[in-house]
CSV table of C-alpha atoms in Angstrom, one decimal:
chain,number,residue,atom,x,y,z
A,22,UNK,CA,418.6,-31.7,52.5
A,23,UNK,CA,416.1,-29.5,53.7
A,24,UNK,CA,414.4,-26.7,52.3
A,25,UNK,CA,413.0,-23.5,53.6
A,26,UNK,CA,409.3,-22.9,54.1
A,27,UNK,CA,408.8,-20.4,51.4
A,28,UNK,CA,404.8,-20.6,51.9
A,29,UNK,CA,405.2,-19.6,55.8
A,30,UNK,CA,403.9,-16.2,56.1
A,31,UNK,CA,406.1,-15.5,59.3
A,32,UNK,CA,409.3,-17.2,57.9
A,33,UNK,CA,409.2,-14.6,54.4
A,34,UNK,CA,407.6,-11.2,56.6
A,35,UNK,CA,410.7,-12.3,59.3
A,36,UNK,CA,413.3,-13.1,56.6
A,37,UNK,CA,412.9,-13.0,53.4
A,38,UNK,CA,410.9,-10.1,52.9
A,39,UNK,CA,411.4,-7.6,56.0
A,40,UNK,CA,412.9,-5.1,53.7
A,41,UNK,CA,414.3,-5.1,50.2
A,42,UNK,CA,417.5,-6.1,50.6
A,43,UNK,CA,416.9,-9.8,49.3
A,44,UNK,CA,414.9,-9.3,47.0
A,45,UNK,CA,416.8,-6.5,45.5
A,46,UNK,CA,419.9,-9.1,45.2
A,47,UNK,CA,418.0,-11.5,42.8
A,48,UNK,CA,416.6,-8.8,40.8
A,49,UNK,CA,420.0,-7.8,40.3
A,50,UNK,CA,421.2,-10.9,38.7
A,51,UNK,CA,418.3,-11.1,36.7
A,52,UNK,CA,418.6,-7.4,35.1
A,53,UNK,CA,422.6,-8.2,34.5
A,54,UNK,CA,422.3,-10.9,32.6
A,55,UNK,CA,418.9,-11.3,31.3
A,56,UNK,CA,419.1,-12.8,27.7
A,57,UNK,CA,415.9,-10.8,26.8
A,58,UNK,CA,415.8,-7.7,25.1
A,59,UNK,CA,413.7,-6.1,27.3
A,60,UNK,CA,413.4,-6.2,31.1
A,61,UNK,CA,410.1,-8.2,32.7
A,62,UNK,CA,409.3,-4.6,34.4
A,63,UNK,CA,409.4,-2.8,30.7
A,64,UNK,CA,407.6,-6.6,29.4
A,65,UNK,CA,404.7,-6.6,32.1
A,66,UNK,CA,403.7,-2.9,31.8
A,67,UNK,CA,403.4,-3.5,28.2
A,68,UNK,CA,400.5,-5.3,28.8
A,69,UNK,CA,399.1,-2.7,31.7
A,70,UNK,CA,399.2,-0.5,28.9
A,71,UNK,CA,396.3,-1.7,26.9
A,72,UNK,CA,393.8,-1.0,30.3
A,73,UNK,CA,392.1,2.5,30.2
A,74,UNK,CA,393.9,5.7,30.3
A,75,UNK,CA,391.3,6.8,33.6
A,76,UNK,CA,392.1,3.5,35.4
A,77,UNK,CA,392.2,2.9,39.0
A,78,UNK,CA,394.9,0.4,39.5
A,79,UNK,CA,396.2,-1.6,42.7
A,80,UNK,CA,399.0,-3.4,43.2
A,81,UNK,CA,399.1,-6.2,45.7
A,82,UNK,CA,402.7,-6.8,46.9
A,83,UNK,CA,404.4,-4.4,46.1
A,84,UNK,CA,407.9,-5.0,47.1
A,85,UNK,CA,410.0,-2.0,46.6
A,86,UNK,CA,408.0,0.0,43.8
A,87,UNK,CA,410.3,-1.4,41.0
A,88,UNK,CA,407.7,-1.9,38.4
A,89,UNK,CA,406.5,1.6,39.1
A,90,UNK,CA,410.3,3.4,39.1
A,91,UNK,CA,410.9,1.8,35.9
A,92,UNK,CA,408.0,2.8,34.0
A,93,UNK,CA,407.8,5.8,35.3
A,94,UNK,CA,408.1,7.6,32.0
A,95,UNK,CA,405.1,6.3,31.1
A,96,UNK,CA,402.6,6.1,33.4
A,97,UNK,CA,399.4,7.4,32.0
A,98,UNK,CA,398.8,10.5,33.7
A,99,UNK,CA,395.0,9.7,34.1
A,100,UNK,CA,395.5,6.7,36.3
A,101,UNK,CA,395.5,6.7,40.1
A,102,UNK,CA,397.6,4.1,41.5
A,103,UNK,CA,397.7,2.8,45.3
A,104,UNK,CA,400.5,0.2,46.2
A,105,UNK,CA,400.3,-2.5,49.0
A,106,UNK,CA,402.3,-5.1,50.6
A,107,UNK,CA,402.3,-6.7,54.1
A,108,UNK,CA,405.7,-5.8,54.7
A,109,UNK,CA,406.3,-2.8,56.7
A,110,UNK,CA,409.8,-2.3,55.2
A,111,UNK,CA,408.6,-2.9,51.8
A,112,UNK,CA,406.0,-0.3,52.5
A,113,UNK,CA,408.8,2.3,53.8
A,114,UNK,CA,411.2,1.2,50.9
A,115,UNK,CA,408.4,2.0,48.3
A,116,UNK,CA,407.3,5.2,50.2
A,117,UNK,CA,410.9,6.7,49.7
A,118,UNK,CA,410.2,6.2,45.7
A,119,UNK,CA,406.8,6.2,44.8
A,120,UNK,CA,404.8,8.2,47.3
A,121,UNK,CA,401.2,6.6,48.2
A,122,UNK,CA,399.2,5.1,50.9
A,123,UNK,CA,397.2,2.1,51.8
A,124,UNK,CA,393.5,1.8,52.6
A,125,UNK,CA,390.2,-0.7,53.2
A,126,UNK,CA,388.9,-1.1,49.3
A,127,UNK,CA,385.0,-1.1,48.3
A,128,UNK,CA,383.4,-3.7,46.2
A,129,UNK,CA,384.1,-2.9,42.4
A,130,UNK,CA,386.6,0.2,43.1
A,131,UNK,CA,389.3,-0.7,41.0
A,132,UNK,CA,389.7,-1.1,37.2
A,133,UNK,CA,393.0,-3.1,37.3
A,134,UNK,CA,394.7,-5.2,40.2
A,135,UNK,CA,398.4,-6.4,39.8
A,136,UNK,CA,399.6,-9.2,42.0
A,137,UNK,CA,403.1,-10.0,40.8
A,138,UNK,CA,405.3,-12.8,42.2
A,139,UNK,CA,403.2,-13.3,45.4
A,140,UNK,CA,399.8,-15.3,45.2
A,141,UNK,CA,402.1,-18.2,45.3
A,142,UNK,CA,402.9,-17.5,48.8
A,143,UNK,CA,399.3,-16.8,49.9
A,144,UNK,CA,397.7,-19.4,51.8
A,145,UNK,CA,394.0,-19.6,51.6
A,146,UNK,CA,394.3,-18.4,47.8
A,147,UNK,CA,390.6,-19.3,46.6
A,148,UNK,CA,389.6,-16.4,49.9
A,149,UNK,CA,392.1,-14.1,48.5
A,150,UNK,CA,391.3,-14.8,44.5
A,151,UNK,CA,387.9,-13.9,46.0
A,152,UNK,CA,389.1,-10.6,47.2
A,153,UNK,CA,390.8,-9.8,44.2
A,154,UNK,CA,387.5,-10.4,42.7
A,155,UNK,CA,385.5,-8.4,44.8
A,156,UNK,CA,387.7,-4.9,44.3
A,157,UNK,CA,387.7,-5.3,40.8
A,158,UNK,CA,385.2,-3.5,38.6
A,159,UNK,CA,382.9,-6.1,36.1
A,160,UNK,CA,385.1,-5.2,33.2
A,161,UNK,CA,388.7,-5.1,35.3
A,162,UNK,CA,391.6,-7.3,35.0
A,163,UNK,CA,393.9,-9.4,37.4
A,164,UNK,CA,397.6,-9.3,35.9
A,165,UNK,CA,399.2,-12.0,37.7
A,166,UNK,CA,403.3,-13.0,37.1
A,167,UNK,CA,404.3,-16.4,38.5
A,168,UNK,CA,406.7,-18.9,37.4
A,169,UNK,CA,406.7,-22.1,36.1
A,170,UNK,CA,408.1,-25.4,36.7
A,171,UNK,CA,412.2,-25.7,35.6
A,172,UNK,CA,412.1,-21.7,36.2
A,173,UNK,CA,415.6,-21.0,37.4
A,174,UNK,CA,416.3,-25.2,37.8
A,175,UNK,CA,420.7,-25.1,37.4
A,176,UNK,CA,420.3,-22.6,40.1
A,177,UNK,CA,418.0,-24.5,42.4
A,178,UNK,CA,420.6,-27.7,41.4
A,179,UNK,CA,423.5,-26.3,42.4
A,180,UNK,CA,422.4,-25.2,45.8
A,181,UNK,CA,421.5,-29.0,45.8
A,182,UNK,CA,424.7,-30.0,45.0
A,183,UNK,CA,426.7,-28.2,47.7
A,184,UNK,CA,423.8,-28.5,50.5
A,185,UNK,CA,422.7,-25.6,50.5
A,186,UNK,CA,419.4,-24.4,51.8
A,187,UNK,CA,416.9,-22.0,49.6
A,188,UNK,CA,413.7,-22.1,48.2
A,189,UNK,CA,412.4,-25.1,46.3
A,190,UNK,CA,411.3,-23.0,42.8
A,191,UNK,CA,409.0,-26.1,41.6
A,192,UNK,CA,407.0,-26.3,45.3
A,193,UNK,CA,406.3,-22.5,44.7
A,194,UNK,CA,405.6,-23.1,40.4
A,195,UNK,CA,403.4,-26.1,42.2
A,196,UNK,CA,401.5,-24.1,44.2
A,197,UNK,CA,400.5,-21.2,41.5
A,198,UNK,CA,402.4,-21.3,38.5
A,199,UNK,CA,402.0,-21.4,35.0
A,200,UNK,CA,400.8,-25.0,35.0
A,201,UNK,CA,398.5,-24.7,37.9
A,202,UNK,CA,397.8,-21.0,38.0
A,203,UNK,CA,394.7,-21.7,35.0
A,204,UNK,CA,392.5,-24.0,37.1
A,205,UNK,CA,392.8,-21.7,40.2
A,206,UNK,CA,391.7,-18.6,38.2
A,207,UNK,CA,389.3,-19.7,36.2
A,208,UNK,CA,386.6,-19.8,39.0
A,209,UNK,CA,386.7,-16.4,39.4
A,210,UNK,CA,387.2,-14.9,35.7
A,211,UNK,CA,386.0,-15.5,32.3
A,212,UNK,CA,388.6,-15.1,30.5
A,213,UNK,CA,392.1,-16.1,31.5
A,214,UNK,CA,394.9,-15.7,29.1
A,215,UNK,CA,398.5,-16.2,29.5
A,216,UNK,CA,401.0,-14.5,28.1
A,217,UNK,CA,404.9,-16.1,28.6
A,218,UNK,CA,408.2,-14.1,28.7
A,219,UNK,CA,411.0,-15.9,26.8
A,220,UNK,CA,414.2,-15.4,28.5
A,221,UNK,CA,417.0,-17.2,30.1
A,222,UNK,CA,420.1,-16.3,32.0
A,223,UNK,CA,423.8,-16.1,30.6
A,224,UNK,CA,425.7,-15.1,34.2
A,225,UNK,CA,429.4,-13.7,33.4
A,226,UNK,CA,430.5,-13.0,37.2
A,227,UNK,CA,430.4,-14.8,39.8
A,228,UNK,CA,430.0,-12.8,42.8
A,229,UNK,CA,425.9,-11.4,41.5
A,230,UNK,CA,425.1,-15.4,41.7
A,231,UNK,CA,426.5,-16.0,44.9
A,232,UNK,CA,424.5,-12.8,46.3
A,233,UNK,CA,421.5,-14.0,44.8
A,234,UNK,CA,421.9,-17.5,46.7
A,235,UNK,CA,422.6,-16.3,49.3
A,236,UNK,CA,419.9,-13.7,49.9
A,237,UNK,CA,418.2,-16.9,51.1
A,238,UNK,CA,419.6,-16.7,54.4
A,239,UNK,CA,422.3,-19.1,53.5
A,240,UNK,CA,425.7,-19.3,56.0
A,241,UNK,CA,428.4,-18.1,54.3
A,242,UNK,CA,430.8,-20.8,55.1
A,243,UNK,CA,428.5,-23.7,52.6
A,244,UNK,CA,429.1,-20.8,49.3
A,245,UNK,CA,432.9,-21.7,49.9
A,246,UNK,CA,432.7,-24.5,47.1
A,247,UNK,CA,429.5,-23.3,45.4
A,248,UNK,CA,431.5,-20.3,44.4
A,249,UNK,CA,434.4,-22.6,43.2
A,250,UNK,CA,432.1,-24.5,41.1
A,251,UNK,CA,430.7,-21.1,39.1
A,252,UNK,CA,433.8,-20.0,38.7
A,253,UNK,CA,435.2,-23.1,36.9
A,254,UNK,CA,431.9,-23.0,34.5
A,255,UNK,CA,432.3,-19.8,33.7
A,256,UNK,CA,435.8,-20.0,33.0
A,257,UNK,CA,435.1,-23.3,30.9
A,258,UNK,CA,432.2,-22.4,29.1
A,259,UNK,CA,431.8,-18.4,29.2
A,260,UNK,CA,428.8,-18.2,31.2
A,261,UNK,CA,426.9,-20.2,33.9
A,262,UNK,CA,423.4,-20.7,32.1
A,263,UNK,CA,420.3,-20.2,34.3
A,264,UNK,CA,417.0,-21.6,32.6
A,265,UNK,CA,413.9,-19.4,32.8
A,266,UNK,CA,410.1,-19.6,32.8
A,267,UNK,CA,407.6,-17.4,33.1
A,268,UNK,CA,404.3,-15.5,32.5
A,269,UNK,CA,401.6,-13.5,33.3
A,270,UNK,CA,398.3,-14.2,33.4
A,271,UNK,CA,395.9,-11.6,32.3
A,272,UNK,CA,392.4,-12.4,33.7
A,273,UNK,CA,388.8,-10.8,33.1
């Protein structure tokens, strides 16, 4: 079967990520039946917390705002934030919730740079890792989420199982995940730590899994029997159980 090209710039600005509308679906599934007891929004900006109360802080990739809207009740007031992604409909999705702008950056301007869930699809990541270097003050910190490998595997099986075409979760892990992420970082920063989130998936409802697959572009007509099969395990076993693995790490 083939898989779609998750590392082709034009195939996720086209597709995947013209607006958040796809992404939105598989955060969905994740916030309804996440086994943690926190979300990984709440979980990552726990660790943002422990930068300075005056920080300048960017985010690269964006998406919707979604970290930012659900911590907004504790920002530190002393930061200033600016928010970036190379998606014009991410860009008008996140303007409509978090108001902001996007710029050219100095050398050393910011204190902290967040690039969640995207320097796996960055080609020529040593140039961008260099970037993130440069705009980064000499006691800043990169917070970078990513996945690892088995990260959301009965999901990535199933699709296999009925021929249906989505991303291939252990090419992305492989490109910069929590197994390879260490050896690409390390060049640039001291001190690289990584911190996992344990959680896992216990899905109750069908329909939020079928969304999420097919927020990959998939033709409706191949969920016919991928939808029959999620039904039966939930009805057997109480829930259809998604593995998960991932982590952040927190570079200086």
């Amino acid at each position: 079967m083939g898989r779609l090209a998750d590392g082709d710039p034009d195939h996720l600005l086209d597709h995947q990520y013209a607006g958040p509308a796809n992404l939105n679906a598989r955060i969905a599934l994740h916030d309804r039946f996440s086994t943690s007891r926190t979300s990984l929004r709440r979980w990552l900006f726990d660790r943002l917390l422990g930068e300075p109360a005056d920080a300048v802080v960017l985010e690269v990739g964006c998406g919707s705002g979604v970290l930012w809207v659900e911590n907004a009740d504790r920002v530190p007031t002393g930061w200033r934030v600016t928010l970036t992604d190379v998606s014009p409909g991410m860009i008008d999705a996140c303007r409509a919730v978090v108001p902001g702008s996007a710029a050219a950056f100095a050398e050393d301007e910011f204190d902290v740079v967040i690039a969640h869930g995207m320097l796996y699809h960055v080609p020529g990541r040593p140039a961008a890792l260099a970037e993130l270097r440069r705009v980064l003050r000499p006691e800043g910190a990169l917070h970078a989420w990513t996945m690892g490998r088995g990260h959301l595997r009965e999901i990535d099986e199933l699709a296999r199982r009925h021929h249906v075409d989505t991303v291939d979760l252990g090419d992305t892990a492989a490109a910069f995940g929590l197994e390879s992420g260490r050896d690409q970082l390390e060049p640039w920063f001291g001190d690289v730590r990584l911190d996992i989130f344990d959680d896992s998936l216990e899905v109750t409802e069908v329909e939020p899994l079928v969304a999420y697959v097919r927020s990959w572009g998939v033709d409706e007509g191949a969920l016919t029997a991928l939808r029959e099969e999620v039904r039966v395990a939930i009805a057997r076993d109480g829930s259809f159980h998604v593995t998960k693995r991932s982590g952040v790490f927190i570079c200086r």
